[in-house]
PDB file of N, CA and C in Angstrom:
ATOM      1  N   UNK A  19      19.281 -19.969 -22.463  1.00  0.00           N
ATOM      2  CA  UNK A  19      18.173 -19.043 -22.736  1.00  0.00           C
ATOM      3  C   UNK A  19      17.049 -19.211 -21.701  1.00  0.00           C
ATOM      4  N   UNK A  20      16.788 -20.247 -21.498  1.00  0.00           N
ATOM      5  CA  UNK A  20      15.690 -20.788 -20.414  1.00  0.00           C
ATOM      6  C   UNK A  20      16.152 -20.094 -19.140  1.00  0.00           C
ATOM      7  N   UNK A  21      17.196 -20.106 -18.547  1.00  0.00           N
ATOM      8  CA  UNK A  21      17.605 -19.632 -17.133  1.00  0.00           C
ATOM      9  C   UNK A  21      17.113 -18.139 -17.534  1.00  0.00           C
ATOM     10  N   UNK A  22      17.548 -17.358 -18.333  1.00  0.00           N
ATOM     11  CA  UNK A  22      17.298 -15.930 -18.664  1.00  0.00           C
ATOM     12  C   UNK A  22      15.942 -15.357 -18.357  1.00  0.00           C
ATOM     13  N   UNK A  23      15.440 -16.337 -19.108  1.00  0.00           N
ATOM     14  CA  UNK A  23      13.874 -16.051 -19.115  1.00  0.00           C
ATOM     15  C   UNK A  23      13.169 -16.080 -17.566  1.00  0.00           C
ATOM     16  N   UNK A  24      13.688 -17.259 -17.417  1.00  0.00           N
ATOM     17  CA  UNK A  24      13.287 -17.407 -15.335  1.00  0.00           C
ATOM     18  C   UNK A  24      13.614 -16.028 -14.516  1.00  0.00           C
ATOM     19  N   UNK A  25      14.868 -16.279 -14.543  1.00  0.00           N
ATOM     20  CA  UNK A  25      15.072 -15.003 -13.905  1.00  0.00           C
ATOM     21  C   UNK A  25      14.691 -13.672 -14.427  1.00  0.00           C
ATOM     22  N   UNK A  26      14.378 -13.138 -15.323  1.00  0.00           N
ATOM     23  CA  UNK A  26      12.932 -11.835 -15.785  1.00  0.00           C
ATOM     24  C   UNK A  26      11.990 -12.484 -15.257  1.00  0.00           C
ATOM     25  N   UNK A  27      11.412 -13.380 -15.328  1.00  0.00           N
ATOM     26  CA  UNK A  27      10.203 -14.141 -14.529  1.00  0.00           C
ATOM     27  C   UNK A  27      10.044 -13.124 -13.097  1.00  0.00           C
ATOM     28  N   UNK A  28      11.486 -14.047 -12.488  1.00  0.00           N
ATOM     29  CA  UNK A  28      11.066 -13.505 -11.424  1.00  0.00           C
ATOM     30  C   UNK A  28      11.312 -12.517 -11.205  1.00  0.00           C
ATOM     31  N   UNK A  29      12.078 -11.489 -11.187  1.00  0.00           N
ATOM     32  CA  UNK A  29      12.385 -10.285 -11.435  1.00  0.00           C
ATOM     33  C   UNK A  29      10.888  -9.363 -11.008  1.00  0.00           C
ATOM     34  N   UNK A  30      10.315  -9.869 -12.672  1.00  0.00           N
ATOM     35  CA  UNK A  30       8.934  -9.175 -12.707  1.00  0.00           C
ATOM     36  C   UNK A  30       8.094  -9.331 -11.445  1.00  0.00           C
ATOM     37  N   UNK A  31       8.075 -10.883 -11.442  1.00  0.00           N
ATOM     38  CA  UNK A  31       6.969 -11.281  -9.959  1.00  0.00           C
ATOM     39  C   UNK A  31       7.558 -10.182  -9.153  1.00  0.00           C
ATOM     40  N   UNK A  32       8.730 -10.363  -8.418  1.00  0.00           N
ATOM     41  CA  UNK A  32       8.962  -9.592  -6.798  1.00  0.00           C
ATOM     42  C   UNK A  32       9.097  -8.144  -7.304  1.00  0.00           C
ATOM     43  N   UNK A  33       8.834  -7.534  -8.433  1.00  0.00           N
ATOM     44  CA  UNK A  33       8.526  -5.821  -8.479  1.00  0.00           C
ATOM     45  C   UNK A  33       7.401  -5.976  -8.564  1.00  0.00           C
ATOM     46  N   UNK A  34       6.425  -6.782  -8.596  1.00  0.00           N
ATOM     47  CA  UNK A  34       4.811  -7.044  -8.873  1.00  0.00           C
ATOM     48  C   UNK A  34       4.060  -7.181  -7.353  1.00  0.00           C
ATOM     49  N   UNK A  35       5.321  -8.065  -6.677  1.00  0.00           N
ATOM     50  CA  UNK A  35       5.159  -8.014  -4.957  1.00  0.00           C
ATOM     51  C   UNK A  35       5.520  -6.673  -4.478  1.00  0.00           C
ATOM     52  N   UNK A  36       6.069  -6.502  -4.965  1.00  0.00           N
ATOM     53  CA  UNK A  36       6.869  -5.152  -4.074  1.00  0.00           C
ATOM     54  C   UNK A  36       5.896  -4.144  -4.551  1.00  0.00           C
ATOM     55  N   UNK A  37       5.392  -3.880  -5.643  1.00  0.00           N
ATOM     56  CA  UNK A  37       4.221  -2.729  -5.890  1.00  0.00           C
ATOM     57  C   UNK A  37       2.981  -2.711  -5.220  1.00  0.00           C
ATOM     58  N   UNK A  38       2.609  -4.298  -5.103  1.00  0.00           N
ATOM     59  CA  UNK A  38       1.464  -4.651  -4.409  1.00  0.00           C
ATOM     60  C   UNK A  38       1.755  -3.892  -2.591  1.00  0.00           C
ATOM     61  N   UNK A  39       2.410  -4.097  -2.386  1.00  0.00           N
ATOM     62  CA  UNK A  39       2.964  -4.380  -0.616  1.00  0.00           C
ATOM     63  C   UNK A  39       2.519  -2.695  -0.739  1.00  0.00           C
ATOM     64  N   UNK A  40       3.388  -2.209  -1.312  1.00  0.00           N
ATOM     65  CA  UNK A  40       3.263  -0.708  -1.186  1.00  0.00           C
ATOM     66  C   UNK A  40       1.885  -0.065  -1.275  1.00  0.00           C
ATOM     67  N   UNK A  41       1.457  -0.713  -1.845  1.00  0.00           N
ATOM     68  CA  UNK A  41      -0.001  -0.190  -2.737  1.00  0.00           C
ATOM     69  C   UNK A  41      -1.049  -0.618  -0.979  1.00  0.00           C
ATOM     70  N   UNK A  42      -0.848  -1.565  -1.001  1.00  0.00           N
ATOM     71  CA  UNK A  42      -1.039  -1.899   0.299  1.00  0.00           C
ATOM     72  C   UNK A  42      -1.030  -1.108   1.501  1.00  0.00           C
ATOM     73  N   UNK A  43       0.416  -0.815   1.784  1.00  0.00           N
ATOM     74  CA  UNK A  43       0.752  -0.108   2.562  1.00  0.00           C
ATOM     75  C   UNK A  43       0.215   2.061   2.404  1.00  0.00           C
ATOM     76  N   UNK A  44      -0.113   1.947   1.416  1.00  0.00           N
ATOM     77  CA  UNK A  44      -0.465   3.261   1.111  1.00  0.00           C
ATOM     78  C   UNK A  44      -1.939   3.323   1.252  1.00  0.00           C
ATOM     79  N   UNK A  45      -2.784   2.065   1.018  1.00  0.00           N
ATOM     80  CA  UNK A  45      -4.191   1.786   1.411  1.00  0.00           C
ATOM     81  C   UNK A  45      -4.543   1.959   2.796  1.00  0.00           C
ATOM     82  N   UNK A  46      -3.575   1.560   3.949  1.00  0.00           N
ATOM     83  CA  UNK A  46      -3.541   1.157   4.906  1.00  0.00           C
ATOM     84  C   UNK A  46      -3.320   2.543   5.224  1.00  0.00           C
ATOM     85  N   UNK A  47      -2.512   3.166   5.355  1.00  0.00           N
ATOM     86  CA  UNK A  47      -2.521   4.641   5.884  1.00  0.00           C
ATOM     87  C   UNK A  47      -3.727   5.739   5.567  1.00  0.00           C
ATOM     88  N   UNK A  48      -3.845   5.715   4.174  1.00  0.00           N
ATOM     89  CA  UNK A  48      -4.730   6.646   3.621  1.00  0.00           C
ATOM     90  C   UNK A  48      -6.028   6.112   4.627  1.00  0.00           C
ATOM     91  N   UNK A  49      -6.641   5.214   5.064  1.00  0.00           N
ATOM     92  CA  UNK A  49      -7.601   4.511   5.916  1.00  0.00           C
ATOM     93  C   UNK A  49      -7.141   5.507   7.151  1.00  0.00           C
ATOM     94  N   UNK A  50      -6.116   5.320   7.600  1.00  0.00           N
ATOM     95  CA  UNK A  50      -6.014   5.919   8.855  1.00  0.00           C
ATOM     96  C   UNK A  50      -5.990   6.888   9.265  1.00  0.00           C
ATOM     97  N   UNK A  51      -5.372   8.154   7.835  1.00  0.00           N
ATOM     98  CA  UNK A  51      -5.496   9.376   8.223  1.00  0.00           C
ATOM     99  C   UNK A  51      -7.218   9.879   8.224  1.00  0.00           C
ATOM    100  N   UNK A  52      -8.114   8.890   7.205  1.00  0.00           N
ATOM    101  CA  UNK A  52      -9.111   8.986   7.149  1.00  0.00           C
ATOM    102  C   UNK A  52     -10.055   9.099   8.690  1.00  0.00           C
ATOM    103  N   UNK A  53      -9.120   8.246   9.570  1.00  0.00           N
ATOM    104  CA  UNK A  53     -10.427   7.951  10.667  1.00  0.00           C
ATOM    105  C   UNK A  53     -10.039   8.919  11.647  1.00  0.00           C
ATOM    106  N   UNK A  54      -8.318   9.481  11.238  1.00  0.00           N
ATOM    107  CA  UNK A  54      -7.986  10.282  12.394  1.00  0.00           C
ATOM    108  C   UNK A  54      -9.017  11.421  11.809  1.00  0.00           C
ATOM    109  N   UNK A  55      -9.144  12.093  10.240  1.00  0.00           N
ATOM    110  CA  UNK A  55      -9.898  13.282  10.420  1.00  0.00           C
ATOM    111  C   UNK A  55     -10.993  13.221  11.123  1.00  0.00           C
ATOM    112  N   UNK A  56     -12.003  12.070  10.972  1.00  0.00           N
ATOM    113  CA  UNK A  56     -13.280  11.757  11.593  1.00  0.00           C
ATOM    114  C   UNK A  56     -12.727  11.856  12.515  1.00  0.00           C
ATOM    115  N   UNK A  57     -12.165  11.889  13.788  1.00  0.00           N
ATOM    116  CA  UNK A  57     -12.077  11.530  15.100  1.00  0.00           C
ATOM    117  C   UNK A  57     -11.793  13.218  15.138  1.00  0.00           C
ATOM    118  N   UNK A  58     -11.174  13.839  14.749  1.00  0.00           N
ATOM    119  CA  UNK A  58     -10.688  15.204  14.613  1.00  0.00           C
ATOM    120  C   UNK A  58     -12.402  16.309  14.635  1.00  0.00           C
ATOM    121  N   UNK A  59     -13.140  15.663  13.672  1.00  0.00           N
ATOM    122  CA  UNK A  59     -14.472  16.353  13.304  1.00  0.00           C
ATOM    123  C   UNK A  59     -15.043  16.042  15.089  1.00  0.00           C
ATOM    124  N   UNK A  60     -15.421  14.911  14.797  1.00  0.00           N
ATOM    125  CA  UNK A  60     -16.026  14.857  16.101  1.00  0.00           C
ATOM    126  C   UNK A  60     -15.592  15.261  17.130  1.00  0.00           C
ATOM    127  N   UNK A  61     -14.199  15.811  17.421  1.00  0.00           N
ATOM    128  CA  UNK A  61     -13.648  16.593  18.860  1.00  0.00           C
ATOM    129  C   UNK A  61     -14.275  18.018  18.675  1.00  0.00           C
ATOM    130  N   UNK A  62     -14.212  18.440  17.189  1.00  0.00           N
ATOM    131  CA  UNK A  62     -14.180  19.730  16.977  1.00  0.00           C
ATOM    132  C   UNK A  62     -15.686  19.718  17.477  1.00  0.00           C
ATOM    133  N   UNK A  63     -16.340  19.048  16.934  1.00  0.00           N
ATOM    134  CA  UNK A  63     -17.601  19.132  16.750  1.00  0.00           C
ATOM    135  C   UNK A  63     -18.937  19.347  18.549  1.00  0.00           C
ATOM    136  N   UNK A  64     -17.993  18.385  19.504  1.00  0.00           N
ATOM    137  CA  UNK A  64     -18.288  18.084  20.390  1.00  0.00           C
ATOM    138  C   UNK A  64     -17.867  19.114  21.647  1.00  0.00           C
ATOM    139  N   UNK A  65     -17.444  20.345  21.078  1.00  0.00           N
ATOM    140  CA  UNK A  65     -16.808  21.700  21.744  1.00  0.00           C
ATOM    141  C   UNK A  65     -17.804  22.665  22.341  1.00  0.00           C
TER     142      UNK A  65
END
């Protein structure tokens, strides 16, 4: 029963990593499309 339980343990942890990473990784972009619009405004802007 003990082994069972471990392994849901971990299970849970590395979908808990793996949501994080993503969550991460979706932070990390959304940032970037962010600075490309700013960089976009200011070309437009600078016409």
């Amino acid at each position: 029963m003990k082994n069972g339980i471990q392994n849901s343990y971990k299970e849970v942890l590395q979908k808990r990593v793996y949501k994080t990473e993503q969550q991460l990784k979706y932070m990390s972009l959304e940032a970037e499309v962010e600075l490309l619009l700013q960089r976009l405004k200011t070309v437009n802007n600078n016409k």
